[in-house]
Structure formats: C-alpha cells, structure tokens
Coordinates of N, CA and C in Angstrom, one line a residue:
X1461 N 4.4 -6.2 1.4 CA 3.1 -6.8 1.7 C 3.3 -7.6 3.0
X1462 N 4.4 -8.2 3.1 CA 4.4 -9.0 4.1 C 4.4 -8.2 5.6
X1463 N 5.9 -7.4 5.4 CA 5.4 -6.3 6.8 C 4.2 -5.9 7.1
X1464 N 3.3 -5.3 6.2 CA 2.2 -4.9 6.4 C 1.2 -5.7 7.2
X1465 N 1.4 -7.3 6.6 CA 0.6 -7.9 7.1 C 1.1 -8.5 8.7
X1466 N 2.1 -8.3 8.9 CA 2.4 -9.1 10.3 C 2.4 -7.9 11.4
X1467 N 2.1 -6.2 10.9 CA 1.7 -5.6 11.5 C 0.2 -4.9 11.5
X1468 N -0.5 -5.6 10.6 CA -2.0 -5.5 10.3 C -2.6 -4.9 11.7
X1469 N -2.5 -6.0 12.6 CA -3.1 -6.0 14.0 C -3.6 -4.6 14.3
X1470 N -2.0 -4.1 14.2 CA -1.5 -2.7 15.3 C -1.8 -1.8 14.5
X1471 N -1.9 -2.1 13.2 CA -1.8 -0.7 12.2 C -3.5 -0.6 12.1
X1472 N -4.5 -1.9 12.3 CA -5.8 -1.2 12.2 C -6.1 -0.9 13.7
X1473 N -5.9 -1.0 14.8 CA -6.1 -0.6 15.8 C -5.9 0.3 15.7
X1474 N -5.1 2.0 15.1 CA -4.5 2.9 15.3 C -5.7 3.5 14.0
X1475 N -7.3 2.7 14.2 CA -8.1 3.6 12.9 C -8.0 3.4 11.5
X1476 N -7.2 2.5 11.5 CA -6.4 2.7 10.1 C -6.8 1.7 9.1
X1477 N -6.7 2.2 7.8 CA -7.9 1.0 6.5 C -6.2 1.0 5.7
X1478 N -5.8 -0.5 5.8 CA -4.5 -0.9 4.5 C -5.1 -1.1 3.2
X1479 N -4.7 -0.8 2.3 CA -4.9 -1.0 0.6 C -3.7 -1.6 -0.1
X1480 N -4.1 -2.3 -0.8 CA -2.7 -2.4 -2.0 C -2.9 -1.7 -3.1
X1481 N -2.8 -1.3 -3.6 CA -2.5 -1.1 -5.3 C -1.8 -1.5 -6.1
X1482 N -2.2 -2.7 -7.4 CA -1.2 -3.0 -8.1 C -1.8 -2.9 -9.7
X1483 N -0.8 -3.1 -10.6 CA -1.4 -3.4 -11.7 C -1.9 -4.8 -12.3
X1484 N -1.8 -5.4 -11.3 CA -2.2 -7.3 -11.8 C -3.6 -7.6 -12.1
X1485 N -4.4 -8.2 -12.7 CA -5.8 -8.4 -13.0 C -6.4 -8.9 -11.8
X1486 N -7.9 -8.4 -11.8 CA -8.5 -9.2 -10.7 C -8.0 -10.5 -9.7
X1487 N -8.1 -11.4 -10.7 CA -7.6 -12.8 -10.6 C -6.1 -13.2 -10.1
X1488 N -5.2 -12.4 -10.4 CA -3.7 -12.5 -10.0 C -3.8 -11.8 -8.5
X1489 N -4.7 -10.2 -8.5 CA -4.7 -10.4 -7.2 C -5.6 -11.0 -6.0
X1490 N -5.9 -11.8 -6.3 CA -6.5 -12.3 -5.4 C -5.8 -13.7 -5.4
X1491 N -5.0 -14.0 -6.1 CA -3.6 -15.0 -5.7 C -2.9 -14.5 -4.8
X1492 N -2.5 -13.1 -5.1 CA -1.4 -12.6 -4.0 C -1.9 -12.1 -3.0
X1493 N -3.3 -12.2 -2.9 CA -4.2 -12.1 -1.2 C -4.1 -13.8 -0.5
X1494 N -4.4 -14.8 -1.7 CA -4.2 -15.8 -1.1 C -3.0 -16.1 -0.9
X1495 N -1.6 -16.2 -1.6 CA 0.0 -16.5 -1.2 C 0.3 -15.8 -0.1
X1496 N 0.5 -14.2 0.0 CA 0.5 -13.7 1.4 C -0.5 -13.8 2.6
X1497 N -1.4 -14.6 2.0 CA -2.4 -14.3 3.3 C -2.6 -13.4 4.1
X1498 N -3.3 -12.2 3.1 CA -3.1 -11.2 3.4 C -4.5 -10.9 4.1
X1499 N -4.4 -9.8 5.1 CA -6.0 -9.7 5.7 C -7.0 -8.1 5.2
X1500 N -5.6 -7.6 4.2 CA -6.1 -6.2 3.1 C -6.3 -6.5 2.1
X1501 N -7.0 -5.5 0.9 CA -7.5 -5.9 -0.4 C -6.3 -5.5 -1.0
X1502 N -6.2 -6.2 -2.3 CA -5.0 -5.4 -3.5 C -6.5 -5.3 -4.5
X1503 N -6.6 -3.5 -5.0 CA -7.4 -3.1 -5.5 C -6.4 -3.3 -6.7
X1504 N -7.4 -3.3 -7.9 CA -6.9 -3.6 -9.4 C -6.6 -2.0 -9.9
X1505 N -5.5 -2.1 -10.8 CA -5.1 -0.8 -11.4 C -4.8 -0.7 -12.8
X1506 N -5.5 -1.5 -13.3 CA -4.7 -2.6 -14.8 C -4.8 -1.1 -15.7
X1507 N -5.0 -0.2 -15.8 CA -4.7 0.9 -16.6 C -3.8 1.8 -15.9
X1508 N -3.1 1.7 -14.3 CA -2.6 2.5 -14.1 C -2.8 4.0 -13.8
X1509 N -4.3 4.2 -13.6 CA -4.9 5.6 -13.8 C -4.5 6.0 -12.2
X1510 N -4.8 5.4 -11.3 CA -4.4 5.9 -9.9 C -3.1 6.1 -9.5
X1511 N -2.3 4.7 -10.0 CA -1.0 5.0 -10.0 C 0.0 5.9 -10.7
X1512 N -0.5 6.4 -11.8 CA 0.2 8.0 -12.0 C -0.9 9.1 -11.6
X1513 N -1.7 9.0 -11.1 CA -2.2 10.0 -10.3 C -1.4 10.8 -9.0
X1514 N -0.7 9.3 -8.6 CA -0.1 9.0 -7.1 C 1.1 9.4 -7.5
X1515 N 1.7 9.4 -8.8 CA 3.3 10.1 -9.0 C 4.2 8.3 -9.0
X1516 N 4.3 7.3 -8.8 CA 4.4 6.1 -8.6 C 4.5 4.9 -9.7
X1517 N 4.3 6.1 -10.5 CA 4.3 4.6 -11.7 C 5.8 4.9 -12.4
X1518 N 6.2 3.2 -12.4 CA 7.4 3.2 -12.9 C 8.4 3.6 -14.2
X1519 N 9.6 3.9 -14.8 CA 9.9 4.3 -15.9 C 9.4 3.9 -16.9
X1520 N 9.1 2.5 -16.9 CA 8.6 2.0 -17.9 C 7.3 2.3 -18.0
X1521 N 6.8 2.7 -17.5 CA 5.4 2.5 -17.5 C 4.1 1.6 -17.4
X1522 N 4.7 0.4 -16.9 CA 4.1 -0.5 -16.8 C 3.9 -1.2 -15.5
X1523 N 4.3 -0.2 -14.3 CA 4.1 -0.9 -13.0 C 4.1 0.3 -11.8
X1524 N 3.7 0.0 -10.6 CA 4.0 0.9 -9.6 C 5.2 0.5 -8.9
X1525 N 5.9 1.8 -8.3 CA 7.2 1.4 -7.8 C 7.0 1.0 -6.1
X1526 N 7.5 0.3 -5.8 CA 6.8 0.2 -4.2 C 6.4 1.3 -3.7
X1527 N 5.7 1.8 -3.1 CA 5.4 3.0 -2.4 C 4.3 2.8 -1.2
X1528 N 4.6 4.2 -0.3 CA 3.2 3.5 1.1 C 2.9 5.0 1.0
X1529 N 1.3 5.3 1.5 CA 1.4 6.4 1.6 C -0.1 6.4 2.7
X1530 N 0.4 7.6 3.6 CA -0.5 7.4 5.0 C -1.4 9.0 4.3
X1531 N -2.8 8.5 4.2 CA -3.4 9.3 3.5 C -4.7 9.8 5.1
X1532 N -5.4 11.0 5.5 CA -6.0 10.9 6.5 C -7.5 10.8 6.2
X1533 N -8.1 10.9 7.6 CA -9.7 11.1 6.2 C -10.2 12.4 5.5
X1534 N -9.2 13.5 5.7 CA -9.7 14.5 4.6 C -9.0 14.2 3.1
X1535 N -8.6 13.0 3.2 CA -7.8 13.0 2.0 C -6.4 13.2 1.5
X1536 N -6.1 13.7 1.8 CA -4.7 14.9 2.6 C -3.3 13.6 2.7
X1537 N -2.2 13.7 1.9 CA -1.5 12.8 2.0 C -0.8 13.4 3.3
X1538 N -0.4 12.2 4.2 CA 0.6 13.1 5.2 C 1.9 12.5 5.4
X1539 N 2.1 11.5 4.6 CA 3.4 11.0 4.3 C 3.7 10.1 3.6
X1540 N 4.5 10.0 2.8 CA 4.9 9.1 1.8 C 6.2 9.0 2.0
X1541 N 6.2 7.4 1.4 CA 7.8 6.8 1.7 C 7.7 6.0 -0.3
X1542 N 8.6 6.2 -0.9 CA 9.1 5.2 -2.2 C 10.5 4.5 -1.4
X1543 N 10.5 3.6 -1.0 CA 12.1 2.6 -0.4 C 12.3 2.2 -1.2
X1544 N 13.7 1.8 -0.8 CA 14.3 0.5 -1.6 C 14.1 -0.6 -1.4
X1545 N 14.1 -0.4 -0.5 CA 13.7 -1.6 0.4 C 12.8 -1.9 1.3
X1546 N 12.3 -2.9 2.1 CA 11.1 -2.8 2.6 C 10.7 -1.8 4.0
X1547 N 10.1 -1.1 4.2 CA 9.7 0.3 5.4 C 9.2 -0.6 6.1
X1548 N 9.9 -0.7 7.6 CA 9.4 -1.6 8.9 C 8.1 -1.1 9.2
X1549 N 7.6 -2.2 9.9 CA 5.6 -1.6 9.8 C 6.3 -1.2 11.2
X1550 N 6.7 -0.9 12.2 CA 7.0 -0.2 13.6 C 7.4 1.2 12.8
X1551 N 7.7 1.6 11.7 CA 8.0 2.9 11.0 C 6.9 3.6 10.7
X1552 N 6.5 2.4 10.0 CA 4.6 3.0 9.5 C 3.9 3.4 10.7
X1553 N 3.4 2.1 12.3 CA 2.7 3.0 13.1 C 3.6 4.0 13.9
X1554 N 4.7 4.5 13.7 CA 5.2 5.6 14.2 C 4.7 7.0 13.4
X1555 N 4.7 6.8 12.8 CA 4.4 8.0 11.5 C 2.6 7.9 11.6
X1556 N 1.7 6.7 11.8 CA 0.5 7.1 11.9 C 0.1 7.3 13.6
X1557 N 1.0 7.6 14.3 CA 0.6 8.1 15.9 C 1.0 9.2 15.8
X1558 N 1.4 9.9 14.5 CA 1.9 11.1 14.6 C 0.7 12.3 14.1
X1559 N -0.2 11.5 13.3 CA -1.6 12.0 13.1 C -2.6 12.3 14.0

C-alpha cells in the first residue's frame, strides 16, 4: 500500500485507476485509507467472492495474498505479480508503459 501510494502521482498520470482489495469491513477500511493516507479506495470483500475469482485468496481461506494486478480497459489481465515482498511502484509503471 505504501509503495503504491508514494507512487500514486506517476501511476495515475500513466491513465491508470489504483484499487485495493481486502477482506476488512467497510469501517476497518477506511482506517487503513486513513493510517496510510492513501489517495485509492480499499474496496470491501468480506465474502471473498472477488478474491477467489482473482485466484488470490489465501490457504486458509480467510484472506487475500498480497497480489497486484495491471488489468486494461477491456478487462484483459496483462500482468500479475503475487511477491513476497513488496513490488517497487518504478516496477509497476514499467510494466504499465508497456501497455
């Protein structure tokens, strides 16, 4: 979240709409829009239905695994990353100039 947001700037200049997905209630996320001060929404997923849609939801089944995914406007995924660790946002707009 945090990369995302300290590359917000450059990533919507390049056309581009950020989303979060998590499974936290309304209310929780809009804490973690206010703690990160984030300038994207975290959409609610509290059943999880998008996130195993997405292939993403964790063993347990009770969370999504970090994941980013550069989706275009036909819908069309055109790359996905699951890390371990955090994907530099200079990775992300390299991969969306590639669109």
């Amino acid at each position: 979240m945090r990369e995302l947001q300290a590359n917000y700037e450059k990533i919507k200049n390049l056309n581009t709409i950020i989303l979060s997905i998590s499974v936290v209630p309304q209310a929780a996320a809009k804490n973690l829009v206010e703690y990160f001060k984030l300038s994207y929404p975290v959409l609610c997923d509290v059943d999880t239905q998008t996130i195993q849609k997405y292939g993403v939801l964790n063993a347990a089944g009770n969370n999504a695994v970090i994941s980013i995914f550069i989706i275009d406007t036909q819908g069309i995924i055109r790359w996905k990353q699951i890390p371990e660790t955090t994907i530099p946002g200079e990775q992300i707009i390299q991969e969306l100039q590639k669109i």
